[in-house]
Amino acid sequence: MVGEVDFNVRLEERIRELIIDYKLIEEGELVAVALSGGKDSLLVLHALAGLRDDLGFDIVAITVDEGIKDYREKGLEAARYNTKLLGVELVEKSFIGEFDFSLDEVYGIFKSPCIPCGVFRRYILNRTARSLGADKIATGHNMDDEIQSFMMSLVRGDTRKFSKFGPKLEVIHPRLIPRIKPLWNTSEKETETWAILNNIRVHLEDCPYSSLSLRSRIKKFLNRVESRRPGTKELMMKSFINTFKMEQEEVELFECEVCGEPASMRTCKACELLSVIRGSL
Ligand SMILES: Nc1ncnc2c1ncn2[C@@H]1O[C@H](COP(=O)(O)OP(=O)(O)OP(=O)(O)O)[C@@H](O)[C@H]1O
């Protein structure tokens, strides 16, 4: 089908241009793909696997099992299938293996399940990527995620988070692996279309905890506006790009007194949450 080929070519070309224009990946680097098994991180995996020889970099994938029953197993299965298909090594980590508890067991202690989930996942991804010698962590964050994050910062009045806007988060600590977003200018609708058109074995369900989040409410609102005024999301993205300089926030990071990982205070966020959990179990 000509339409399908065109779609794939245009998508790959856009990802390639973003990588080159923003210097997301340099020749000789090892990129760790944070792979959930969802459509976005699978597109990143397939796109980078297609570009690795041409642009001269290598990839490895890392997946984190948070311990969400009847949900994460399906993502893991998709991650295993696709990495095998593309000949990419998959490193599997889990909350149980690292901390001795699953998200299902501890989420009730916090205001939102997304708090421990995000903090521990980023912690494991960073440590694992570093131990593998990775130069970058590539995530599947897409244009919709970026607009949602921006709006969440506005709603919370937390302008510090604006510094995370952009396709690349620079090195701000030697133990922190820089994160890149190869789908920064690709919409969620396009990644969905890619997965369906190419018959990708993918995990399409939403996380059972996601409906509790502010992100989910903002996502629904944006989708409603988009369906009434098509093109709204793209215009919002353009406005953000034109209005805000993509400068990284000047933050001083220390080493956590407990585990030695990067921290903005005396202890890192993961160790802070761990002490709350240990005190409640
Ligand atoms: N369990 C996980 N293991 C590894 N990486 C993850 C995991 N969950 C999320 N990520 C990374 O963080 C990004 C954003 O997370 P998000 O919760 O939006 O993912 P998702 O919607 O479950 O899956 P995807 O974004 O791949 O479609 C993902 O694209 C992926 O790169």
PDB file of C-alpha atoms and ligand atoms in Angstrom:
ATOM      1  CA  MET A   1       0.000   0.000   0.000  1.00  0.00           C
ATOM      2  CA  VAL A   2       1.533   3.307  -1.119  1.00  0.00           C
ATOM      3  CA  GLY A   3      -0.064   5.322   1.714  1.00  0.00           C
ATOM      4  CA  GLU A   4       1.496   3.068   4.322  1.00  0.00           C
ATOM      5  CA  VAL A   5       4.969   3.356   2.812  1.00  0.00           C
ATOM      6  CA  ASP A   6       4.642   7.145   2.552  1.00  0.00           C
ATOM      7  CA  PHE A   7       3.500   7.395   6.146  1.00  0.00           C
ATOM      8  CA  ASN A   8       6.433   5.324   7.408  1.00  0.00           C
ATOM      9  CA  VAL A   9       8.967   7.198   5.308  1.00  0.00           C
ATOM     10  CA  ARG A  10       7.715  10.608   6.469  1.00  0.00           C
ATOM     11  CA  LEU A  11       7.686   9.508  10.102  1.00  0.00           C
ATOM     12  CA  GLU A  12      11.189   8.043   9.970  1.00  0.00           C
ATOM     13  CA  GLU A  13      12.480  11.126   8.173  1.00  0.00           C
ATOM     14  CA  ARG A  14      11.038  13.429  10.842  1.00  0.00           C
ATOM     15  CA  ILE A  15      12.611  11.387  13.657  1.00  0.00           C
ATOM     16  CA  ARG A  16      15.935  11.324  11.832  1.00  0.00           C
ATOM     17  CA  GLU A  17      15.853  15.100  11.292  1.00  0.00           C
ATOM     18  CA  LEU A  18      15.075  15.753  14.950  1.00  0.00           C
ATOM     19  CA  ILE A  19      17.999  13.551  16.014  1.00  0.00           C
ATOM     20  CA  ILE A  20      20.373  15.360  13.658  1.00  0.00           C
ATOM     21  CA  ASP A  21      19.066  18.922  14.137  1.00  0.00           C
ATOM     22  CA  TYR A  22      19.122  18.762  17.932  1.00  0.00           C
ATOM     23  CA  LYS A  23      22.182  16.487  18.132  1.00  0.00           C
ATOM     24  CA  LEU A  24      20.198  14.017  20.214  1.00  0.00           C
ATOM     25  CA  ILE A  25      22.636  11.195  19.435  1.00  0.00           C
ATOM     26  CA  GLU A  26      26.295  11.417  18.426  1.00  0.00           C
ATOM     27  CA  GLU A  27      28.277   8.870  16.446  1.00  0.00           C
ATOM     28  CA  GLY A  28      29.652   6.025  18.577  1.00  0.00           C
ATOM     29  CA  GLU A  29      27.146   6.471  21.390  1.00  0.00           C
ATOM     30  CA  LEU A  30      25.157   3.769  23.150  1.00  0.00           C
ATOM     31  CA  VAL A  31      21.484   4.663  23.555  1.00  0.00           C
ATOM     32  CA  ALA A  32      19.326   2.935  26.164  1.00  0.00           C
ATOM     33  CA  VAL A  33      15.697   2.843  25.038  1.00  0.00           C
ATOM     34  CA  ALA A  34      13.300   3.031  27.999  1.00  0.00           C
ATOM     35  CA  LEU A  35      10.867   0.427  26.731  1.00  0.00           C
ATOM     36  CA  SER A  36       7.434   0.029  28.297  1.00  0.00           C
ATOM     37  CA  GLY A  37       5.982  -2.079  25.484  1.00  0.00           C
ATOM     38  CA  GLY A  38       3.535   0.721  24.630  1.00  0.00           C
ATOM     39  CA  LYS A  39       3.263   2.165  21.112  1.00  0.00           C
ATOM     40  CA  ASP A  40       5.476   5.212  21.716  1.00  0.00           C
ATOM     41  CA  SER A  41       8.539   3.516  23.157  1.00  0.00           C
ATOM     42  CA  LEU A  42       8.129   0.734  20.589  1.00  0.00           C
ATOM     43  CA  LEU A  43       8.222   3.322  17.805  1.00  0.00           C
ATOM     44  CA  VAL A  44      11.409   4.754  19.332  1.00  0.00           C
ATOM     45  CA  LEU A  45      12.891   1.242  19.426  1.00  0.00           C
ATOM     46  CA  HIS A  46      11.999   0.480  15.802  1.00  0.00           C
ATOM     47  CA  ALA A  47      13.090   3.911  14.549  1.00  0.00           C
ATOM     48  CA  LEU A  48      16.455   3.823  16.348  1.00  0.00           C
ATOM     49  CA  ALA A  49      17.047   0.229  15.248  1.00  0.00           C
ATOM     50  CA  GLY A  50      16.502   1.422  11.671  1.00  0.00           C
ATOM     51  CA  LEU A  51      18.905   4.357  12.049  1.00  0.00           C
ATOM     52  CA  ARG A  52      21.690   2.814  14.138  1.00  0.00           C
ATOM     53  CA  ASP A  53      23.900   1.640  11.260  1.00  0.00           C
ATOM     54  CA  ASP A  54      23.406   4.739   9.171  1.00  0.00           C
ATOM     55  CA  LEU A  55      24.103   7.206  11.994  1.00  0.00           C
ATOM     56  CA  GLY A  56      26.693   5.003  13.715  1.00  0.00           C
ATOM     57  CA  PHE A  57      25.279   4.395  17.189  1.00  0.00           C
ATOM     58  CA  ASP A  58      24.220   1.323  19.133  1.00  0.00           C
ATOM     59  CA  ILE A  59      21.112   0.576  21.198  1.00  0.00           C
ATOM     60  CA  VAL A  60      20.043  -1.486  24.184  1.00  0.00           C
ATOM     61  CA  ALA A  61      16.581  -1.565  25.785  1.00  0.00           C
ATOM     62  CA  ILE A  62      15.614  -1.392  29.458  1.00  0.00           C
ATOM     63  CA  THR A  63      12.215  -2.303  30.790  1.00  0.00           C
ATOM     64  CA  VAL A  64      11.004  -1.833  34.347  1.00  0.00           C
ATOM     65  CA  ASP A  65       8.302  -4.020  35.833  1.00  0.00           C
ATOM     66  CA  GLU A  66       6.631  -1.797  38.434  1.00  0.00           C
ATOM     67  CA  GLY A  67       4.421  -4.611  39.676  1.00  0.00           C
ATOM     68  CA  ILE A  68       1.006  -3.624  38.287  1.00  0.00           C
ATOM     69  CA  LYS A  69      -1.055  -6.792  38.119  1.00  0.00           C
ATOM     70  CA  ASP A  70      -2.811  -7.708  34.847  1.00  0.00           C
ATOM     71  CA  TYR A  71      -1.130  -4.757  33.132  1.00  0.00           C
ATOM     72  CA  ARG A  72       2.660  -4.724  33.062  1.00  0.00           C
ATOM     73  CA  GLU A  73       2.978  -8.399  32.005  1.00  0.00           C
ATOM     74  CA  LYS A  74       1.460  -7.513  28.618  1.00  0.00           C
ATOM     75  CA  GLY A  75       3.881  -4.628  28.110  1.00  0.00           C
ATOM     76  CA  LEU A  76       6.775  -6.897  29.009  1.00  0.00           C
ATOM     77  CA  GLU A  77       5.636  -9.452  26.498  1.00  0.00           C
ATOM     78  CA  ALA A  78       5.533  -6.788  23.739  1.00  0.00           C
ATOM     79  CA  ALA A  79       8.988  -5.529  24.801  1.00  0.00           C
ATOM     80  CA  ARG A  80      10.463  -9.053  24.646  1.00  0.00           C
ATOM     81  CA  TYR A  81       8.890  -9.838  21.282  1.00  0.00           C
ATOM     82  CA  ASN A  82       9.986  -6.612  19.559  1.00  0.00           C
ATOM     83  CA  THR A  83      13.547  -6.530  20.926  1.00  0.00           C
ATOM     84  CA  LYS A  84      14.046 -10.124  19.786  1.00  0.00           C
ATOM     85  CA  LEU A  85      12.647  -9.259  16.362  1.00  0.00           C
ATOM     86  CA  LEU A  86      15.091  -6.360  15.977  1.00  0.00           C
ATOM     87  CA  GLY A  87      18.104  -8.065  17.567  1.00  0.00           C
ATOM     88  CA  VAL A  88      18.315  -5.626  20.492  1.00  0.00           C
ATOM     89  CA  GLU A  89      19.396  -6.708  23.982  1.00  0.00           C
ATOM     90  CA  LEU A  90      16.620  -6.231  26.567  1.00  0.00           C
ATOM     91  CA  VAL A  91      17.571  -5.646  30.202  1.00  0.00           C
ATOM     92  CA  GLU A  92      14.664  -6.360  32.556  1.00  0.00           C
ATOM     93  CA  LYS A  93      14.431  -4.732  35.989  1.00  0.00           C
ATOM     94  CA  SER A  94      11.647  -4.638  38.540  1.00  0.00           C
ATOM     95  CA  PHE A  95      10.544  -2.809  41.699  1.00  0.00           C
ATOM     96  CA  ILE A  96      10.405  -6.181  43.471  1.00  0.00           C
ATOM     97  CA  GLY A  97      13.981  -7.009  42.441  1.00  0.00           C
ATOM     98  CA  GLU A  98      15.352  -3.583  43.391  1.00  0.00           C
ATOM     99  CA  PHE A  99      13.256  -2.675  46.442  1.00  0.00           C
ATOM    100  CA  ASP A 100      11.361  -5.803  47.558  1.00  0.00           C
ATOM    101  CA  PHE A 101       7.869  -4.413  46.928  1.00  0.00           C
ATOM    102  CA  SER A 102       5.544  -3.945  43.968  1.00  0.00           C
ATOM    103  CA  LEU A 103       3.708  -0.716  43.099  1.00  0.00           C
ATOM    104  CA  ASP A 104       0.418  -2.497  43.852  1.00  0.00           C
ATOM    105  CA  GLU A 105       1.574  -3.043  47.436  1.00  0.00           C
ATOM    106  CA  VAL A 106       2.633   0.526  48.221  1.00  0.00           C
ATOM    107  CA  TYR A 107       0.755   2.988  46.015  1.00  0.00           C
ATOM    108  CA  GLY A 108      -1.961   3.588  48.657  1.00  0.00           C
ATOM    109  CA  ILE A 109       0.576   5.315  50.928  1.00  0.00           C
ATOM    110  CA  PHE A 110       0.855   8.217  48.486  1.00  0.00           C
ATOM    111  CA  LYS A 111      -1.462  10.939  47.230  1.00  0.00           C
ATOM    112  CA  SER A 112      -1.125   9.515  43.717  1.00  0.00           C
ATOM    113  CA  PRO A 113       0.266   6.147  42.480  1.00  0.00           C
ATOM    114  CA  CYS A 114       2.140   8.103  39.792  1.00  0.00           C
ATOM    115  CA  ILE A 115       4.452   9.603  42.454  1.00  0.00           C
ATOM    116  CA  PRO A 116       6.272   6.402  43.530  1.00  0.00           C
ATOM    117  CA  CYS A 117       5.862   4.915  40.062  1.00  0.00           C
ATOM    118  CA  GLY A 118       7.655   7.757  38.255  1.00  0.00           C
ATOM    119  CA  VAL A 119      10.319   8.342  40.912  1.00  0.00           C
ATOM    120  CA  PHE A 120      11.379   4.686  41.246  1.00  0.00           C
ATOM    121  CA  ARG A 121      11.170   4.021  37.503  1.00  0.00           C
ATOM    122  CA  ARG A 122      13.416   6.979  36.632  1.00  0.00           C
ATOM    123  CA  TYR A 123      15.804   5.944  39.433  1.00  0.00           C
ATOM    124  CA  ILE A 124      16.090   2.366  38.103  1.00  0.00           C
ATOM    125  CA  LEU A 125      16.349   3.504  34.476  1.00  0.00           C
ATOM    126  CA  ASN A 126      19.155   5.935  35.259  1.00  0.00           C
ATOM    127  CA  ARG A 127      21.154   3.469  37.365  1.00  0.00           C
ATOM    128  CA  THR A 128      20.720   0.651  34.867  1.00  0.00           C
ATOM    129  CA  ALA A 129      21.581   2.815  31.852  1.00  0.00           C
ATOM    130  CA  ARG A 130      24.707   4.038  33.639  1.00  0.00           C
ATOM    131  CA  SER A 131      25.789   0.525  34.571  1.00  0.00           C
ATOM    132  CA  LEU A 132      25.426  -0.486  30.912  1.00  0.00           C
ATOM    133  CA  GLY A 133      27.648   2.412  29.860  1.00  0.00           C
ATOM    134  CA  ALA A 134      24.828   4.179  27.991  1.00  0.00           C
ATOM    135  CA  ASP A 135      25.361   7.771  26.848  1.00  0.00           C
ATOM    136  CA  LYS A 136      21.655   8.608  26.488  1.00  0.00           C
ATOM    137  CA  ILE A 137      18.272   7.338  27.617  1.00  0.00           C
ATOM    138  CA  ALA A 138      15.641   7.583  24.865  1.00  0.00           C
ATOM    139  CA  THR A 139      12.018   7.708  25.999  1.00  0.00           C
ATOM    140  CA  GLY A 140       8.774   7.548  24.036  1.00  0.00           C
ATOM    141  CA  HIS A 141       7.512  10.934  25.204  1.00  0.00           C
ATOM    142  CA  ASN A 142       5.596  12.401  22.273  1.00  0.00           C
ATOM    143  CA  MET A 143       4.175  15.820  21.369  1.00  0.00           C
ATOM    144  CA  ASP A 144       0.955  15.166  23.307  1.00  0.00           C
ATOM    145  CA  ASP A 145       2.934  14.234  26.445  1.00  0.00           C
ATOM    146  CA  GLU A 146       4.997  17.393  26.058  1.00  0.00           C
ATOM    147  CA  ILE A 147       1.934  19.662  25.804  1.00  0.00           C
ATOM    148  CA  GLN A 148       0.301  17.885  28.761  1.00  0.00           C
ATOM    149  CA  SER A 149       3.458  18.296  30.876  1.00  0.00           C
ATOM    150  CA  PHE A 150       3.591  21.959  30.005  1.00  0.00           C
ATOM    151  CA  MET A 151      -0.030  22.473  31.000  1.00  0.00           C
ATOM    152  CA  MET A 152       0.486  20.505  34.211  1.00  0.00           C
ATOM    153  CA  SER A 153       3.301  22.907  35.131  1.00  0.00           C
ATOM    154  CA  LEU A 154       0.957  25.837  34.451  1.00  0.00           C
ATOM    155  CA  VAL A 155      -1.852  24.329  36.520  1.00  0.00           C
ATOM    156  CA  ARG A 156       0.519  23.650  39.419  1.00  0.00           C
ATOM    157  CA  GLY A 157       2.290  26.997  39.104  1.00  0.00           C
ATOM    158  CA  ASP A 158       5.537  25.031  38.955  1.00  0.00           C
ATOM    159  CA  THR A 159       7.541  26.968  36.393  1.00  0.00           C
ATOM    160  CA  ARG A 160      10.762  25.069  37.246  1.00  0.00           C
ATOM    161  CA  LYS A 161       9.386  22.182  35.196  1.00  0.00           C
ATOM    162  CA  PHE A 162       9.376  24.358  32.045  1.00  0.00           C
ATOM    163  CA  SER A 163      13.088  23.656  31.815  1.00  0.00           C
ATOM    164  CA  LYS A 164      12.248  20.049  30.962  1.00  0.00           C
ATOM    165  CA  PHE A 165      10.560  21.250  27.770  1.00  0.00           C
ATOM    166  CA  GLY A 166      12.439  20.252  24.641  1.00  0.00           C
ATOM    167  CA  PRO A 167      13.721  17.088  22.954  1.00  0.00           C
ATOM    168  CA  LYS A 168      16.858  16.821  25.074  1.00  0.00           C
ATOM    169  CA  LEU A 169      17.604  17.113  28.773  1.00  0.00           C
ATOM    170  CA  GLU A 170      21.234  18.030  29.127  1.00  0.00           C
ATOM    171  CA  VAL A 171      23.751  16.557  31.554  1.00  0.00           C
ATOM    172  CA  ILE A 172      23.387  18.326  34.861  1.00  0.00           C
ATOM    173  CA  HIS A 173      25.219  15.739  36.958  1.00  0.00           C
ATOM    174  CA  PRO A 174      27.886  13.226  35.939  1.00  0.00           C
ATOM    175  CA  ARG A 175      25.823  10.343  37.338  1.00  0.00           C
ATOM    176  CA  LEU A 176      22.664  11.412  35.520  1.00  0.00           C
ATOM    177  CA  ILE A 177      22.328  10.013  32.001  1.00  0.00           C
ATOM    178  CA  PRO A 178      20.930  12.669  29.608  1.00  0.00           C
ATOM    179  CA  ARG A 179      17.429  11.895  28.369  1.00  0.00           C
ATOM    180  CA  ILE A 180      16.248  12.366  24.794  1.00  0.00           C
ATOM    181  CA  LYS A 181      12.763  12.348  23.269  1.00  0.00           C
ATOM    182  CA  PRO A 182      12.938  11.281  19.596  1.00  0.00           C
ATOM    183  CA  LEU A 183       9.125  11.635  19.297  1.00  0.00           C
ATOM    184  CA  TRP A 184       9.074  15.182  20.654  1.00  0.00           C
ATOM    185  CA  ASN A 185       7.417  16.531  17.483  1.00  0.00           C
ATOM    186  CA  THR A 186       5.347  13.417  16.679  1.00  0.00           C
ATOM    187  CA  SER A 187       1.746  13.237  17.845  1.00  0.00           C
ATOM    188  CA  GLU A 188       0.172  10.355  19.745  1.00  0.00           C
ATOM    189  CA  LYS A 189      -2.276   9.869  16.901  1.00  0.00           C
ATOM    190  CA  GLU A 190       0.640   9.261  14.541  1.00  0.00           C
ATOM    191  CA  THR A 191       2.285   6.687  16.815  1.00  0.00           C
ATOM    192  CA  GLU A 192      -1.064   4.920  17.108  1.00  0.00           C
ATOM    193  CA  THR A 193      -1.428   4.931  13.313  1.00  0.00           C
ATOM    194  CA  TRP A 194       2.138   3.607  12.946  1.00  0.00           C
ATOM    195  CA  ALA A 195       1.450   0.698  15.299  1.00  0.00           C
ATOM    196  CA  ILE A 196      -1.777  -0.257  13.548  1.00  0.00           C
ATOM    197  CA  LEU A 197      -0.509   0.198   9.970  1.00  0.00           C
ATOM    198  CA  ASN A 198       2.579  -1.883  10.621  1.00  0.00           C
ATOM    199  CA  ASN A 199       0.818  -4.552  12.645  1.00  0.00           C
ATOM    200  CA  ILE A 200       3.191  -4.029  15.567  1.00  0.00           C
ATOM    201  CA  ARG A 201       2.772  -6.380  18.520  1.00  0.00           C
ATOM    202  CA  VAL A 202       2.082  -3.705  21.104  1.00  0.00           C
ATOM    203  CA  HIS A 203       0.447  -3.204  24.480  1.00  0.00           C
ATOM    204  CA  LEU A 204      -2.259  -0.567  23.939  1.00  0.00           C
ATOM    205  CA  GLU A 205      -4.096  -0.572  27.280  1.00  0.00           C
ATOM    206  CA  ASP A 206      -3.895   2.418  29.611  1.00  0.00           C
ATOM    207  CA  CYS A 207      -2.331   1.950  33.026  1.00  0.00           C
ATOM    208  CA  PRO A 208      -5.132   1.135  35.535  1.00  0.00           C
ATOM    209  CA  TYR A 209      -3.850   3.923  37.792  1.00  0.00           C
ATOM    210  CA  SER A 210      -3.655   6.574  35.066  1.00  0.00           C
ATOM    211  CA  SER A 211      -7.280   7.722  35.361  1.00  0.00           C
ATOM    212  CA  LEU A 212      -6.446   9.025  38.855  1.00  0.00           C
ATOM    213  CA  SER A 213      -3.883  11.480  37.539  1.00  0.00           C
ATOM    214  CA  LEU A 214      -3.957  15.174  36.664  1.00  0.00           C
ATOM    215  CA  ARG A 215      -2.272  14.243  33.367  1.00  0.00           C
ATOM    216  CA  SER A 216      -5.221  12.094  32.396  1.00  0.00           C
ATOM    217  CA  ARG A 217      -7.705  14.931  33.032  1.00  0.00           C
ATOM    218  CA  ILE A 218      -5.594  17.359  31.006  1.00  0.00           C
ATOM    219  CA  LYS A 219      -5.234  14.775  28.229  1.00  0.00           C
ATOM    220  CA  LYS A 220      -9.021  14.366  27.989  1.00  0.00           C
ATOM    221  CA  PHE A 221      -9.504  18.131  27.912  1.00  0.00           C
ATOM    222  CA  LEU A 222      -6.927  18.589  25.132  1.00  0.00           C
ATOM    223  CA  ASN A 223      -8.418  15.751  23.077  1.00  0.00           C
ATOM    224  CA  ARG A 224     -11.865  17.327  23.382  1.00  0.00           C
ATOM    225  CA  VAL A 225     -10.577  20.702  22.194  1.00  0.00           C
ATOM    226  CA  GLU A 226      -8.609  19.032  19.377  1.00  0.00           C
ATOM    227  CA  SER A 227     -11.671  17.155  18.114  1.00  0.00           C
ATOM    228  CA  ARG A 228     -13.628  20.434  17.929  1.00  0.00           C
ATOM    229  CA  ARG A 229     -10.738  22.498  16.572  1.00  0.00           C
ATOM    230  CA  PRO A 230      -8.352  20.181  14.715  1.00  0.00           C
ATOM    231  CA  GLY A 231      -4.786  21.508  14.738  1.00  0.00           C
ATOM    232  CA  THR A 232      -5.033  22.989  18.254  1.00  0.00           C
ATOM    233  CA  LYS A 233      -2.289  20.794  19.704  1.00  0.00           C
ATOM    234  CA  GLU A 234       0.157  21.639  16.966  1.00  0.00           C
ATOM    235  CA  LEU A 235      -0.542  25.355  17.422  1.00  0.00           C
ATOM    236  CA  MET A 236      -0.005  25.033  21.181  1.00  0.00           C
ATOM    237  CA  MET A 237       3.312  23.310  20.597  1.00  0.00           C
ATOM    238  CA  LYS A 238       4.371  26.077  18.189  1.00  0.00           C
ATOM    239  CA  SER A 239       3.373  28.715  20.742  1.00  0.00           C
ATOM    240  CA  PHE A 240       5.476  27.025  23.434  1.00  0.00           C
ATOM    241  CA  ILE A 241       8.467  26.765  21.112  1.00  0.00           C
ATOM    242  CA  ASN A 242       8.173  30.425  20.110  1.00  0.00           C
ATOM    243  CA  THR A 243       7.550  31.732  23.602  1.00  0.00           C
ATOM    244  CA  PHE A 244       9.957  29.771  25.773  1.00  0.00           C
ATOM    245  CA  LYS A 245      13.649  29.440  25.252  1.00  0.00           C
ATOM    246  CA  MET A 246      14.691  25.844  25.686  1.00  0.00           C
ATOM    247  CA  GLU A 247      17.273  26.617  28.295  1.00  0.00           C
ATOM    248  CA  GLN A 248      17.984  24.061  30.930  1.00  0.00           C
ATOM    249  CA  GLU A 249      17.326  25.098  34.482  1.00  0.00           C
ATOM    250  CA  GLU A 250      20.426  25.844  36.528  1.00  0.00           C
ATOM    251  CA  VAL A 251      20.062  23.336  39.325  1.00  0.00           C
ATOM    252  CA  GLU A 252      22.725  22.275  41.716  1.00  0.00           C
ATOM    253  CA  LEU A 253      22.718  18.539  42.260  1.00  0.00           C
ATOM    254  CA  PHE A 254      24.469  16.710  45.077  1.00  0.00           C
ATOM    255  CA  GLU A 255      25.014  13.057  45.837  1.00  0.00           C
ATOM    256  CA  CYS A 256      22.394  11.357  47.982  1.00  0.00           C
ATOM    257  CA  GLU A 257      23.717  10.684  51.480  1.00  0.00           C
ATOM    258  CA  VAL A 258      22.053   7.257  51.484  1.00  0.00           C
ATOM    259  CA  CYS A 259      22.651   5.778  48.016  1.00  0.00           C
ATOM    260  CA  GLY A 260      25.038   8.173  46.253  1.00  0.00           C
ATOM    261  CA  GLU A 261      22.665   8.856  43.349  1.00  0.00           C
ATOM    262  CA  PRO A 262      22.073  12.443  42.137  1.00  0.00           C
ATOM    263  CA  ALA A 263      19.856  14.424  44.504  1.00  0.00           C
ATOM    264  CA  SER A 264      18.576  17.981  44.705  1.00  0.00           C
ATOM    265  CA  MET A 265      18.516  17.733  48.523  1.00  0.00           C
ATOM    266  CA  ARG A 266      20.580  15.752  51.035  1.00  0.00           C
ATOM    267  CA  THR A 267      18.768  12.558  50.091  1.00  0.00           C
ATOM    268  CA  CYS A 268      17.346  11.707  46.693  1.00  0.00           C
ATOM    269  CA  LYS A 269      13.621  11.446  46.028  1.00  0.00           C
ATOM    270  CA  ALA A 270      13.770   7.632  45.798  1.00  0.00           C
ATOM    271  CA  CYS A 271      15.430   7.261  49.218  1.00  0.00           C
ATOM    272  CA  GLU A 272      12.969   9.774  50.678  1.00  0.00           C
ATOM    273  CA  LEU A 273      10.010   7.714  49.395  1.00  0.00           C
ATOM    274  CA  LEU A 274      11.689   4.462  50.477  1.00  0.00           C
ATOM    275  CA  SER A 275      11.912   5.696  54.059  1.00  0.00           C
ATOM    276  CA  VAL A 276       8.196   6.623  53.970  1.00  0.00           C
ATOM    277  CA  ILE A 277       7.376   3.141  52.643  1.00  0.00           C
ATOM    278  CA  ARG A 278       9.598   1.314  55.155  1.00  0.00           C
ATOM    279  CA  GLY A 279       7.943   3.312  57.934  1.00  0.00           C
ATOM    280  CA  SER A 280       4.465   2.285  56.806  1.00  0.00           C
ATOM    281  CA  LEU A 281       4.908  -1.396  55.959  1.00  0.00           C
TER     282      LEU A 281
HETATM  283  N1  LIG B   1       7.866   0.290  32.700  1.00  0.00           N
HETATM  284  C1  LIG B   1       8.658   1.011  31.927  1.00  0.00           C
HETATM  285  N2  LIG B   1       9.885   0.549  31.579  1.00  0.00           N
HETATM  286  C2  LIG B   1      10.709   1.292  30.810  1.00  0.00           C
HETATM  287  N3  LIG B   1      10.382   2.506  30.336  1.00  0.00           N
HETATM  288  C3  LIG B   1       9.188   3.005  30.634  1.00  0.00           C
HETATM  289  C4  LIG B   1       8.245   2.285  31.439  1.00  0.00           C
HETATM  290  N4  LIG B   1       7.120   3.025  31.559  1.00  0.00           N
HETATM  291  C5  LIG B   1       7.342   4.160  30.883  1.00  0.00           C
HETATM  292  N5  LIG B   1       8.571   4.157  30.313  1.00  0.00           N
HETATM  293  C6  LIG B   1       9.178   5.216  29.476  1.00  0.00           C
HETATM  294  O1  LIG B   1       8.572   6.468  29.760  1.00  0.00           O
HETATM  295  C7  LIG B   1       7.858   6.948  28.604  1.00  0.00           C
HETATM  296  C8  LIG B   1       6.590   7.657  29.011  1.00  0.00           C
HETATM  297  O2  LIG B   1       5.818   6.846  29.869  1.00  0.00           O
HETATM  298  P1  LIG B   1       4.276   6.562  29.658  1.00  0.00           P
HETATM  299  O3  LIG B   1       3.713   6.235  30.981  1.00  0.00           O
HETATM  300  O4  LIG B   1       3.656   7.653  28.856  1.00  0.00           O
HETATM  301  O5  LIG B   1       4.363   5.223  28.785  1.00  0.00           O
HETATM  302  P2  LIG B   1       3.211   4.318  28.182  1.00  0.00           P
HETATM  303  O6  LIG B   1       2.074   5.169  27.736  1.00  0.00           O
HETATM  304  O7  LIG B   1       2.947   3.202  29.133  1.00  0.00           O
HETATM  305  O8  LIG B   1       3.941   3.650  26.930  1.00  0.00           O
HETATM  306  P3  LIG B   1       4.456   4.341  25.628  1.00  0.00           P
HETATM  307  O9  LIG B   1       4.806   5.769  25.957  1.00  0.00           O
HETATM  308  O10 LIG B   1       5.634   3.533  25.234  1.00  0.00           O
HETATM  309  O11 LIG B   1       3.338   4.229  24.624  1.00  0.00           O
HETATM  310  C9  LIG B   1       7.623   5.703  27.759  1.00  0.00           C
HETATM  311  O12 LIG B   1       7.450   6.044  26.406  1.00  0.00           O
HETATM  312  C10 LIG B   1       8.899   4.930  28.001  1.00  0.00           C
HETATM  313  O13 LIG B   1       9.969   5.431  27.241  1.00  0.00           O
END
